[in-house]
Amino acid sequence: IKEHMKLCVIDFETANRHNASACSIGVIVVENGEVLHEVMYLIKPHIKYAYFEETNISIHGIRYDDVEYEPEFDQIYPLLKPWFEDSMLMAHYAPFDMAVLNSLFKLYKIDNPTLKYIDSLEIARKVYPFLKNHKLNTVCEHLEIDFNHHEALSDAKASCLIALNTMALLNDFELESLIERLNLRINYII
């Protein structure tokens, strides 16, 4: 029996314009259409990036007071690592979230293996080309997915549901099939 590929969907929120200023991460892991794990962490940004810009606060509502006593990313990553390494990562507009992840790896000198990822934005563009744009809230509105935009776990779930809805449309919950049938780009964090 071949093992199903797991999909690990992530979403970061940041304190300011710097990628290394993550203040929250939402993670949901699915395999063969079934949720295996979901978690959200508030993250205290590294002292170098621990200032919160009003623009970012207005987007996600997280302030320094909310994360002051939370762990930094290097303390959280060991809990995420097994899920990340054993899965295909995904995010909506993945270049942002993967740049955040990569910046955190560099900042904390975390030795990471090569991680593979796909983008639910690319899925949405291929499956729903008629939408006015493919922002997470636009796609979710079309699919009637309720979510709390810019709350990390809610965004991760919404991104995940884009993939799962597409799998349901194709009547195939194998991640490999989704990637193959939509000819999705597999990207790497090295």
mmCIF file with all atom_site columns, C-alpha atoms in Angstrom:
data_model
loop_
_atom_site.group_PDB
_atom_site.id
_atom_site.type_symbol
_atom_site.label_atom_id
_atom_site.label_alt_id
_atom_site.label_comp_id
_atom_site.label_asym_id
_atom_site.label_entity_id
_atom_site.label_seq_id
_atom_site.pdbx_PDB_ins_code
_atom_site.Cartn_x
_atom_site.Cartn_y
_atom_site.Cartn_z
_atom_site.occupancy
_atom_site.B_iso_or_equiv
_atom_site.pdbx_formal_charge
_atom_site.auth_seq_id
_atom_site.auth_comp_id
_atom_site.auth_asym_id
_atom_site.auth_atom_id
_atom_site.pdbx_PDB_model_num
ATOM 1   C CA . ILE A 1 1   ? 0.000   0.000  0.000   1.00 0.00 ? 1   ILE A CA 1
ATOM 2   C CA . LYS A 1 2   ? 1.490   3.328  -0.974  1.00 0.00 ? 2   LYS A CA 1
ATOM 3   C CA . GLU A 1 3   ? 1.489   6.013  1.652   1.00 0.00 ? 3   GLU A CA 1
ATOM 4   C CA . HIS A 1 4   ? -0.652  9.071  0.972   1.00 0.00 ? 4   HIS A CA 1
ATOM 5   C CA . MET A 1 5   ? 1.149   12.373 0.729   1.00 0.00 ? 5   MET A CA 1
ATOM 6   C CA . LYS A 1 6   ? 0.263   14.729 3.569   1.00 0.00 ? 6   LYS A CA 1
ATOM 7   C CA . LEU A 1 7   ? -0.601  18.348 2.912   1.00 0.00 ? 7   LEU A CA 1
ATOM 8   C CA . CYS A 1 8   ? 0.564   20.830 5.569   1.00 0.00 ? 8   CYS A CA 1
ATOM 9   C CA . VAL A 1 9   ? -1.063  24.227 5.065   1.00 0.00 ? 9   VAL A CA 1
ATOM 10  C CA . ILE A 1 10  ? 0.477   27.202 6.823   1.00 0.00 ? 10  ILE A CA 1
ATOM 11  C CA . ASP A 1 11  ? -0.277  30.879 7.260   1.00 0.00 ? 11  ASP A CA 1
ATOM 12  C CA . PHE A 1 12  ? 1.879   33.511 8.949   1.00 0.00 ? 12  PHE A CA 1
ATOM 13  C CA . GLU A 1 13  ? 0.993   36.940 10.246  1.00 0.00 ? 13  GLU A CA 1
ATOM 14  C CA . THR A 1 14  ? 3.836   39.413 10.750  1.00 0.00 ? 14  THR A CA 1
ATOM 15  C CA . ALA A 1 15  ? 4.409   42.294 13.172  1.00 0.00 ? 15  ALA A CA 1
ATOM 16  C CA . ASN A 1 16  ? 5.891   44.604 10.552  1.00 0.00 ? 16  ASN A CA 1
ATOM 17  C CA . ARG A 1 17  ? 7.163   44.647 6.972   1.00 0.00 ? 17  ARG A CA 1
ATOM 18  C CA . HIS A 1 18  ? 10.105  42.368 7.770   1.00 0.00 ? 18  HIS A CA 1
ATOM 19  C CA . ASN A 1 19  ? 9.640   38.703 6.869   1.00 0.00 ? 19  ASN A CA 1
ATOM 20  C CA . ALA A 1 20  ? 11.399  37.646 10.076  1.00 0.00 ? 20  ALA A CA 1
ATOM 21  C CA . SER A 1 21  ? 8.778   39.387 12.253  1.00 0.00 ? 21  SER A CA 1
ATOM 22  C CA . ALA A 1 22  ? 6.285   36.494 12.421  1.00 0.00 ? 22  ALA A CA 1
ATOM 23  C CA . CYS A 1 23  ? 3.828   36.993 15.282  1.00 0.00 ? 23  CYS A CA 1
ATOM 24  C CA . SER A 1 24  ? 1.440   34.135 14.534  1.00 0.00 ? 24  SER A CA 1
ATOM 25  C CA . ILE A 1 25  ? 1.309   30.881 12.587  1.00 0.00 ? 25  ILE A CA 1
ATOM 26  C CA . GLY A 1 26  ? -1.646  28.657 11.757  1.00 0.00 ? 26  GLY A CA 1
ATOM 27  C CA . VAL A 1 27  ? -1.055  25.084 10.624  1.00 0.00 ? 27  VAL A CA 1
ATOM 28  C CA . ILE A 1 28  ? -3.457  22.422 9.387   1.00 0.00 ? 28  ILE A CA 1
ATOM 29  C CA . VAL A 1 29  ? -2.358  18.985 8.180   1.00 0.00 ? 29  VAL A CA 1
ATOM 30  C CA . VAL A 1 30  ? -4.563  16.779 6.014   1.00 0.00 ? 30  VAL A CA 1
ATOM 31  C CA . GLU A 1 31  ? -4.041  13.390 4.475   1.00 0.00 ? 31  GLU A CA 1
ATOM 32  C CA . ASN A 1 32  ? -6.421  11.794 2.016   1.00 0.00 ? 32  ASN A CA 1
ATOM 33  C CA . GLY A 1 33  ? -9.028  14.457 2.823   1.00 0.00 ? 33  GLY A CA 1
ATOM 34  C CA . GLU A 1 34  ? -8.840  13.913 6.589   1.00 0.00 ? 34  GLU A CA 1
ATOM 35  C CA . VAL A 1 35  ? -7.562  16.467 9.131   1.00 0.00 ? 35  VAL A CA 1
ATOM 36  C CA . LEU A 1 36  ? -4.694  15.003 11.171  1.00 0.00 ? 36  LEU A CA 1
ATOM 37  C CA . HIS A 1 37  ? -3.530  18.066 13.068  1.00 0.00 ? 37  HIS A CA 1
ATOM 38  C CA . GLU A 1 38  ? -4.360  21.720 13.473  1.00 0.00 ? 38  GLU A CA 1
ATOM 39  C CA . VAL A 1 39  ? -2.702  24.300 15.666  1.00 0.00 ? 39  VAL A CA 1
ATOM 40  C CA . MET A 1 40  ? -2.167  28.028 16.000  1.00 0.00 ? 40  MET A CA 1
ATOM 41  C CA . TYR A 1 41  ? 0.661   29.712 17.856  1.00 0.00 ? 41  TYR A CA 1
ATOM 42  C CA . LEU A 1 42  ? 1.202   33.299 18.793  1.00 0.00 ? 42  LEU A CA 1
ATOM 43  C CA . ILE A 1 43  ? 4.898   34.021 18.334  1.00 0.00 ? 43  ILE A CA 1
ATOM 44  C CA . LYS A 1 44  ? 7.026   36.580 20.110  1.00 0.00 ? 44  LYS A CA 1
ATOM 45  C CA . PRO A 1 45  ? 9.150   38.093 17.336  1.00 0.00 ? 45  PRO A CA 1
ATOM 46  C CA . HIS A 1 46  ? 12.931  38.126 17.769  1.00 0.00 ? 46  HIS A CA 1
ATOM 47  C CA . ILE A 1 47  ? 14.022  41.269 19.656  1.00 0.00 ? 47  ILE A CA 1
ATOM 48  C CA . LYS A 1 48  ? 15.440  42.677 16.412  1.00 0.00 ? 48  LYS A CA 1
ATOM 49  C CA . TYR A 1 49  ? 11.945  42.608 14.810  1.00 0.00 ? 49  TYR A CA 1
ATOM 50  C CA . ALA A 1 50  ? 9.692   42.910 17.860  1.00 0.00 ? 50  ALA A CA 1
ATOM 51  C CA . TYR A 1 51  ? 7.984   46.164 16.926  1.00 0.00 ? 51  TYR A CA 1
ATOM 52  C CA . PHE A 1 52  ? 4.431   46.191 15.611  1.00 0.00 ? 52  PHE A CA 1
ATOM 53  C CA . GLU A 1 53  ? 3.510   48.553 12.789  1.00 0.00 ? 53  GLU A CA 1
ATOM 54  C CA . GLU A 1 54  ? 0.017   50.044 12.839  1.00 0.00 ? 54  GLU A CA 1
ATOM 55  C CA . THR A 1 55  ? -0.609  48.768 9.287   1.00 0.00 ? 55  THR A CA 1
ATOM 56  C CA . ASN A 1 56  ? -0.013  45.172 10.397  1.00 0.00 ? 56  ASN A CA 1
ATOM 57  C CA . ILE A 1 57  ? -2.015  45.575 13.615  1.00 0.00 ? 57  ILE A CA 1
ATOM 58  C CA . SER A 1 58  ? -4.936  46.927 11.552  1.00 0.00 ? 58  SER A CA 1
ATOM 59  C CA . ILE A 1 59  ? -4.797  43.769 9.402   1.00 0.00 ? 59  ILE A CA 1
ATOM 60  C CA . HIS A 1 60  ? -4.565  41.033 12.056  1.00 0.00 ? 60  HIS A CA 1
ATOM 61  C CA . GLY A 1 61  ? -5.233  42.782 15.381  1.00 0.00 ? 61  GLY A CA 1
ATOM 62  C CA . ILE A 1 62  ? -2.191  41.290 17.136  1.00 0.00 ? 62  ILE A CA 1
ATOM 63  C CA . ARG A 1 63  ? -0.167  43.664 19.337  1.00 0.00 ? 63  ARG A CA 1
ATOM 64  C CA . TYR A 1 64  ? 3.080   43.276 21.260  1.00 0.00 ? 64  TYR A CA 1
ATOM 65  C CA . ASP A 1 65  ? 1.089   42.812 24.513  1.00 0.00 ? 65  ASP A CA 1
ATOM 66  C CA . ASP A 1 66  ? -0.524  39.713 22.951  1.00 0.00 ? 66  ASP A CA 1
ATOM 67  C CA . VAL A 1 67  ? 2.817   38.005 22.276  1.00 0.00 ? 67  VAL A CA 1
ATOM 68  C CA . GLU A 1 68  ? 5.089   39.388 24.998  1.00 0.00 ? 68  GLU A CA 1
ATOM 69  C CA . TYR A 1 69  ? 5.075   36.124 26.974  1.00 0.00 ? 69  TYR A CA 1
ATOM 70  C CA . GLU A 1 70  ? 4.772   33.762 24.017  1.00 0.00 ? 70  GLU A CA 1
ATOM 71  C CA . PRO A 1 71  ? 7.661   31.599 22.764  1.00 0.00 ? 71  PRO A CA 1
ATOM 72  C CA . GLU A 1 72  ? 9.851   32.710 19.886  1.00 0.00 ? 72  GLU A CA 1
ATOM 73  C CA . PHE A 1 73  ? 9.827   30.731 16.637  1.00 0.00 ? 73  PHE A CA 1
ATOM 74  C CA . ASP A 1 74  ? 12.903  28.648 17.509  1.00 0.00 ? 74  ASP A CA 1
ATOM 75  C CA . GLN A 1 75  ? 10.972  27.221 20.483  1.00 0.00 ? 75  GLN A CA 1
ATOM 76  C CA . ILE A 1 76  ? 7.873   26.476 18.408  1.00 0.00 ? 76  ILE A CA 1
ATOM 77  C CA . TYR A 1 77  ? 9.571   24.963 15.367  1.00 0.00 ? 77  TYR A CA 1
ATOM 78  C CA . PRO A 1 78  ? 10.466  21.614 16.995  1.00 0.00 ? 78  PRO A CA 1
ATOM 79  C CA . LEU A 1 79  ? 6.692   21.027 17.377  1.00 0.00 ? 79  LEU A CA 1
ATOM 80  C CA . LEU A 1 80  ? 6.080   21.833 13.696  1.00 0.00 ? 80  LEU A CA 1
ATOM 81  C CA . LYS A 1 81  ? 9.151   20.163 12.223  1.00 0.00 ? 81  LYS A CA 1
ATOM 82  C CA . PRO A 1 82  ? 7.744   16.590 12.021  1.00 0.00 ? 82  PRO A CA 1
ATOM 83  C CA . TRP A 1 83  ? 4.655   17.866 10.162  1.00 0.00 ? 83  TRP A CA 1
ATOM 84  C CA . PHE A 1 84  ? 6.677   20.110 7.842   1.00 0.00 ? 84  PHE A CA 1
ATOM 85  C CA . GLU A 1 85  ? 9.261   17.486 6.916   1.00 0.00 ? 85  GLU A CA 1
ATOM 86  C CA . ASP A 1 86  ? 6.746   14.751 6.256   1.00 0.00 ? 86  ASP A CA 1
ATOM 87  C CA . SER A 1 87  ? 4.421   16.805 4.032   1.00 0.00 ? 87  SER A CA 1
ATOM 88  C CA . MET A 1 88  ? 3.948   18.977 1.002   1.00 0.00 ? 88  MET A CA 1
ATOM 89  C CA . LEU A 1 89  ? 3.601   22.511 2.374   1.00 0.00 ? 89  LEU A CA 1
ATOM 90  C CA . MET A 1 90  ? 1.009   24.897 0.979   1.00 0.00 ? 90  MET A CA 1
ATOM 91  C CA . ALA A 1 91  ? -0.114  28.474 1.568   1.00 0.00 ? 91  ALA A CA 1
ATOM 92  C CA . HIS A 1 92  ? -2.270  30.993 -0.266  1.00 0.00 ? 92  HIS A CA 1
ATOM 93  C CA . TYR A 1 93  ? 0.169   33.253 -2.087  1.00 0.00 ? 93  TYR A CA 1
ATOM 94  C CA . ALA A 1 94  ? 2.935   30.958 -0.879  1.00 0.00 ? 94  ALA A CA 1
ATOM 95  C CA . PRO A 1 95  ? 5.878   33.254 -1.785  1.00 0.00 ? 95  PRO A CA 1
ATOM 96  C CA . PHE A 1 96  ? 5.000   35.401 1.244   1.00 0.00 ? 96  PHE A CA 1
ATOM 97  C CA . ASP A 1 97  ? 4.627   32.605 3.819   1.00 0.00 ? 97  ASP A CA 1
ATOM 98  C CA . MET A 1 98  ? 7.635   30.674 2.520   1.00 0.00 ? 98  MET A CA 1
ATOM 99  C CA . ALA A 1 99  ? 9.768   33.844 2.597   1.00 0.00 ? 99  ALA A CA 1
ATOM 100 C CA . VAL A 1 100 ? 8.717   34.316 6.241   1.00 0.00 ? 100 VAL A CA 1
ATOM 101 C CA . LEU A 1 101 ? 9.600   30.699 7.032   1.00 0.00 ? 101 LEU A CA 1
ATOM 102 C CA . ASN A 1 102 ? 12.939  30.969 5.243   1.00 0.00 ? 102 ASN A CA 1
ATOM 103 C CA . SER A 1 103 ? 13.762  34.249 7.053   1.00 0.00 ? 103 SER A CA 1
ATOM 104 C CA . LEU A 1 104 ? 12.996  32.600 10.399  1.00 0.00 ? 104 LEU A CA 1
ATOM 105 C CA . PHE A 1 105 ? 15.228  29.628 9.543   1.00 0.00 ? 105 PHE A CA 1
ATOM 106 C CA . LYS A 1 106 ? 18.064  32.042 8.744   1.00 0.00 ? 106 LYS A CA 1
ATOM 107 C CA . LEU A 1 107 ? 17.468  34.311 11.751  1.00 0.00 ? 107 LEU A CA 1
ATOM 108 C CA . TYR A 1 108 ? 17.490  31.425 14.236  1.00 0.00 ? 108 TYR A CA 1
ATOM 109 C CA . LYS A 1 109 ? 20.099  29.429 12.274  1.00 0.00 ? 109 LYS A CA 1
ATOM 110 C CA . ILE A 1 110 ? 17.680  26.497 12.061  1.00 0.00 ? 110 ILE A CA 1
ATOM 111 C CA . ASP A 1 111 ? 19.118  23.742 9.934   1.00 0.00 ? 111 ASP A CA 1
ATOM 112 C CA . ASN A 1 112 ? 16.163  22.740 7.802   1.00 0.00 ? 112 ASN A CA 1
ATOM 113 C CA . PRO A 1 113 ? 15.919  19.987 5.249   1.00 0.00 ? 113 PRO A CA 1
ATOM 114 C CA . THR A 1 114 ? 14.657  20.862 1.777   1.00 0.00 ? 114 THR A CA 1
ATOM 115 C CA . LEU A 1 115 ? 10.931  21.556 2.074   1.00 0.00 ? 115 LEU A CA 1
ATOM 116 C CA . LYS A 1 116 ? 8.547   21.301 -0.885  1.00 0.00 ? 116 LYS A CA 1
ATOM 117 C CA . TYR A 1 117 ? 5.527   23.528 -1.324  1.00 0.00 ? 117 TYR A CA 1
ATOM 118 C CA . ILE A 1 118 ? 2.637   24.373 -3.618  1.00 0.00 ? 118 ILE A CA 1
ATOM 119 C CA . ASP A 1 119 ? 0.373   27.421 -3.720  1.00 0.00 ? 119 ASP A CA 1
ATOM 120 C CA . SER A 1 120 ? -3.421  27.387 -3.314  1.00 0.00 ? 120 SER A CA 1
ATOM 121 C CA . LEU A 1 121 ? -3.458  30.675 -5.256  1.00 0.00 ? 121 LEU A CA 1
ATOM 122 C CA . GLU A 1 122 ? -2.209  28.746 -8.295  1.00 0.00 ? 122 GLU A CA 1
ATOM 123 C CA . ILE A 1 123 ? -4.943  26.121 -7.731  1.00 0.00 ? 123 ILE A CA 1
ATOM 124 C CA . ALA A 1 124 ? -7.592  28.876 -7.576  1.00 0.00 ? 124 ALA A CA 1
ATOM 125 C CA . ARG A 1 125 ? -6.289  30.550 -10.758 1.00 0.00 ? 125 ARG A CA 1
ATOM 126 C CA . LYS A 1 126 ? -6.451  27.258 -12.665 1.00 0.00 ? 126 LYS A CA 1
ATOM 127 C CA . VAL A 1 127 ? -9.798  26.019 -11.352 1.00 0.00 ? 127 VAL A CA 1
ATOM 128 C CA . TYR A 1 128 ? -11.692 29.353 -11.085 1.00 0.00 ? 128 TYR A CA 1
ATOM 129 C CA . PRO A 1 129 ? -10.220 31.498 -13.893 1.00 0.00 ? 129 PRO A CA 1
ATOM 130 C CA . PHE A 1 130 ? -13.433 33.540 -14.109 1.00 0.00 ? 130 PHE A CA 1
ATOM 131 C CA . LEU A 1 131 ? -13.095 35.143 -10.640 1.00 0.00 ? 131 LEU A CA 1
ATOM 132 C CA . LYS A 1 132 ? -12.288 38.889 -10.582 1.00 0.00 ? 132 LYS A CA 1
ATOM 133 C CA . ASN A 1 133 ? -9.127  38.067 -8.603  1.00 0.00 ? 133 ASN A CA 1
ATOM 134 C CA . HIS A 1 134 ? -7.806  35.099 -6.640  1.00 0.00 ? 134 HIS A CA 1
ATOM 135 C CA . LYS A 1 135 ? -7.274  36.645 -3.230  1.00 0.00 ? 135 LYS A CA 1
ATOM 136 C CA . LEU A 1 136 ? -8.142  34.311 -0.373  1.00 0.00 ? 136 LEU A CA 1
ATOM 137 C CA . ASN A 1 137 ? -11.337 36.185 0.555   1.00 0.00 ? 137 ASN A CA 1
ATOM 138 C CA . THR A 1 138 ? -12.545 36.313 -3.083  1.00 0.00 ? 138 THR A CA 1
ATOM 139 C CA . VAL A 1 139 ? -12.035 32.579 -3.628  1.00 0.00 ? 139 VAL A CA 1
ATOM 140 C CA . CYS A 1 140 ? -13.627 31.745 -0.266  1.00 0.00 ? 140 CYS A CA 1
ATOM 141 C CA . GLU A 1 141 ? -16.619 33.928 -1.028  1.00 0.00 ? 141 GLU A CA 1
ATOM 142 C CA . HIS A 1 142 ? -17.091 32.033 -4.306  1.00 0.00 ? 142 HIS A CA 1
ATOM 143 C CA . LEU A 1 143 ? -16.798 28.667 -2.522  1.00 0.00 ? 143 LEU A CA 1
ATOM 144 C CA . GLU A 1 144 ? -18.994 29.853 0.368   1.00 0.00 ? 144 GLU A CA 1
ATOM 145 C CA . ILE A 1 145 ? -16.209 29.203 2.889   1.00 0.00 ? 145 ILE A CA 1
ATOM 146 C CA . ASP A 1 146 ? -16.685 31.186 6.089   1.00 0.00 ? 146 ASP A CA 1
ATOM 147 C CA . PHE A 1 147 ? -13.450 32.319 7.660   1.00 0.00 ? 147 PHE A CA 1
ATOM 148 C CA . ASN A 1 148 ? -11.939 35.022 9.824   1.00 0.00 ? 148 ASN A CA 1
ATOM 149 C CA . HIS A 1 149 ? -9.531  36.689 7.381   1.00 0.00 ? 149 HIS A CA 1
ATOM 150 C CA . HIS A 1 150 ? -6.001  37.345 8.732   1.00 0.00 ? 150 HIS A CA 1
ATOM 151 C CA . GLU A 1 151 ? -6.411  35.013 11.692  1.00 0.00 ? 151 GLU A CA 1
ATOM 152 C CA . ALA A 1 152 ? -3.596  32.558 10.950  1.00 0.00 ? 152 ALA A CA 1
ATOM 153 C CA . LEU A 1 153 ? -5.388  29.256 11.571  1.00 0.00 ? 153 LEU A CA 1
ATOM 154 C CA . SER A 1 154 ? -8.544  30.441 9.836   1.00 0.00 ? 154 SER A CA 1
ATOM 155 C CA . ASP A 1 155 ? -6.519  31.511 6.774   1.00 0.00 ? 155 ASP A CA 1
ATOM 156 C CA . ALA A 1 156 ? -4.662  28.172 6.750   1.00 0.00 ? 156 ALA A CA 1
ATOM 157 C CA . LYS A 1 157 ? -7.994  26.298 6.923   1.00 0.00 ? 157 LYS A CA 1
ATOM 158 C CA . ALA A 1 158 ? -9.435  28.438 4.121   1.00 0.00 ? 158 ALA A CA 1
ATOM 159 C CA . SER A 1 159 ? -6.408  27.715 1.918   1.00 0.00 ? 159 SER A CA 1
ATOM 160 C CA . CYS A 1 160 ? -6.740  24.023 2.765   1.00 0.00 ? 160 CYS A CA 1
ATOM 161 C CA . LEU A 1 161 ? -10.439 24.067 1.841   1.00 0.00 ? 161 LEU A CA 1
ATOM 162 C CA . ILE A 1 162 ? -9.581  25.497 -1.591  1.00 0.00 ? 162 ILE A CA 1
ATOM 163 C CA . ALA A 1 163 ? -7.442  22.401 -2.198  1.00 0.00 ? 163 ALA A CA 1
ATOM 164 C CA . LEU A 1 164 ? -10.027 20.009 -0.695  1.00 0.00 ? 164 LEU A CA 1
ATOM 165 C CA . ASN A 1 165 ? -12.880 21.558 -2.724  1.00 0.00 ? 165 ASN A CA 1
ATOM 166 C CA . THR A 1 166 ? -10.789 21.126 -5.858  1.00 0.00 ? 166 THR A CA 1
ATOM 167 C CA . MET A 1 167 ? -10.087 17.495 -4.928  1.00 0.00 ? 167 MET A CA 1
ATOM 168 C CA . ALA A 1 168 ? -13.831 16.987 -4.450  1.00 0.00 ? 168 ALA A CA 1
ATOM 169 C CA . LEU A 1 169 ? -14.473 18.514 -7.899  1.00 0.00 ? 169 LEU A CA 1
ATOM 170 C CA . LEU A 1 170 ? -11.945 16.068 -9.375  1.00 0.00 ? 170 LEU A CA 1
ATOM 171 C CA . ASN A 1 171 ? -13.410 13.266 -7.234  1.00 0.00 ? 171 ASN A CA 1
ATOM 172 C CA . ASP A 1 172 ? -9.882  12.364 -6.101  1.00 0.00 ? 172 ASP A CA 1
ATOM 173 C CA . PHE A 1 173 ? -8.385  13.138 -2.687  1.00 0.00 ? 173 PHE A CA 1
ATOM 174 C CA . GLU A 1 174 ? -4.822  12.114 -3.544  1.00 0.00 ? 174 GLU A CA 1
ATOM 175 C CA . LEU A 1 175 ? -2.498  15.100 -3.309  1.00 0.00 ? 175 LEU A CA 1
ATOM 176 C CA . GLU A 1 176 ? -0.226  13.634 -5.995  1.00 0.00 ? 176 GLU A CA 1
ATOM 177 C CA . SER A 1 177 ? -3.201  13.517 -8.391  1.00 0.00 ? 177 SER A CA 1
ATOM 178 C CA . LEU A 1 178 ? -4.117  17.133 -7.663  1.00 0.00 ? 178 LEU A CA 1
ATOM 179 C CA . ILE A 1 179 ? -0.555  18.272 -8.399  1.00 0.00 ? 179 ILE A CA 1
ATOM 180 C CA . GLU A 1 180 ? -0.388  16.175 -11.559 1.00 0.00 ? 180 GLU A CA 1
ATOM 181 C CA . ARG A 1 181 ? -3.846  16.964 -12.936 1.00 0.00 ? 181 ARG A CA 1
ATOM 182 C CA . LEU A 1 182 ? -3.506  20.713 -12.431 1.00 0.00 ? 182 LEU A CA 1
ATOM 183 C CA . ASN A 1 183 ? 0.160   20.660 -13.423 1.00 0.00 ? 183 ASN A CA 1
ATOM 184 C CA . LEU A 1 184 ? 1.037   22.602 -10.252 1.00 0.00 ? 184 LEU A CA 1
ATOM 185 C CA . ARG A 1 185 ? 4.510   23.982 -9.740  1.00 0.00 ? 185 ARG A CA 1
ATOM 186 C CA . ILE A 1 186 ? 6.370   22.356 -6.861  1.00 0.00 ? 186 ILE A CA 1
ATOM 187 C CA . ASN A 1 187 ? 8.678   24.896 -5.252  1.00 0.00 ? 187 ASN A CA 1
ATOM 188 C CA . TYR A 1 188 ? 11.439  24.370 -2.700  1.00 0.00 ? 188 TYR A CA 1
ATOM 189 C CA . ILE A 1 189 ? 12.807  26.009 0.402   1.00 0.00 ? 189 ILE A CA 1
ATOM 190 C CA . ILE A 1 190 ? 16.430  24.954 0.515   1.00 0.00 ? 190 ILE A CA 1
#
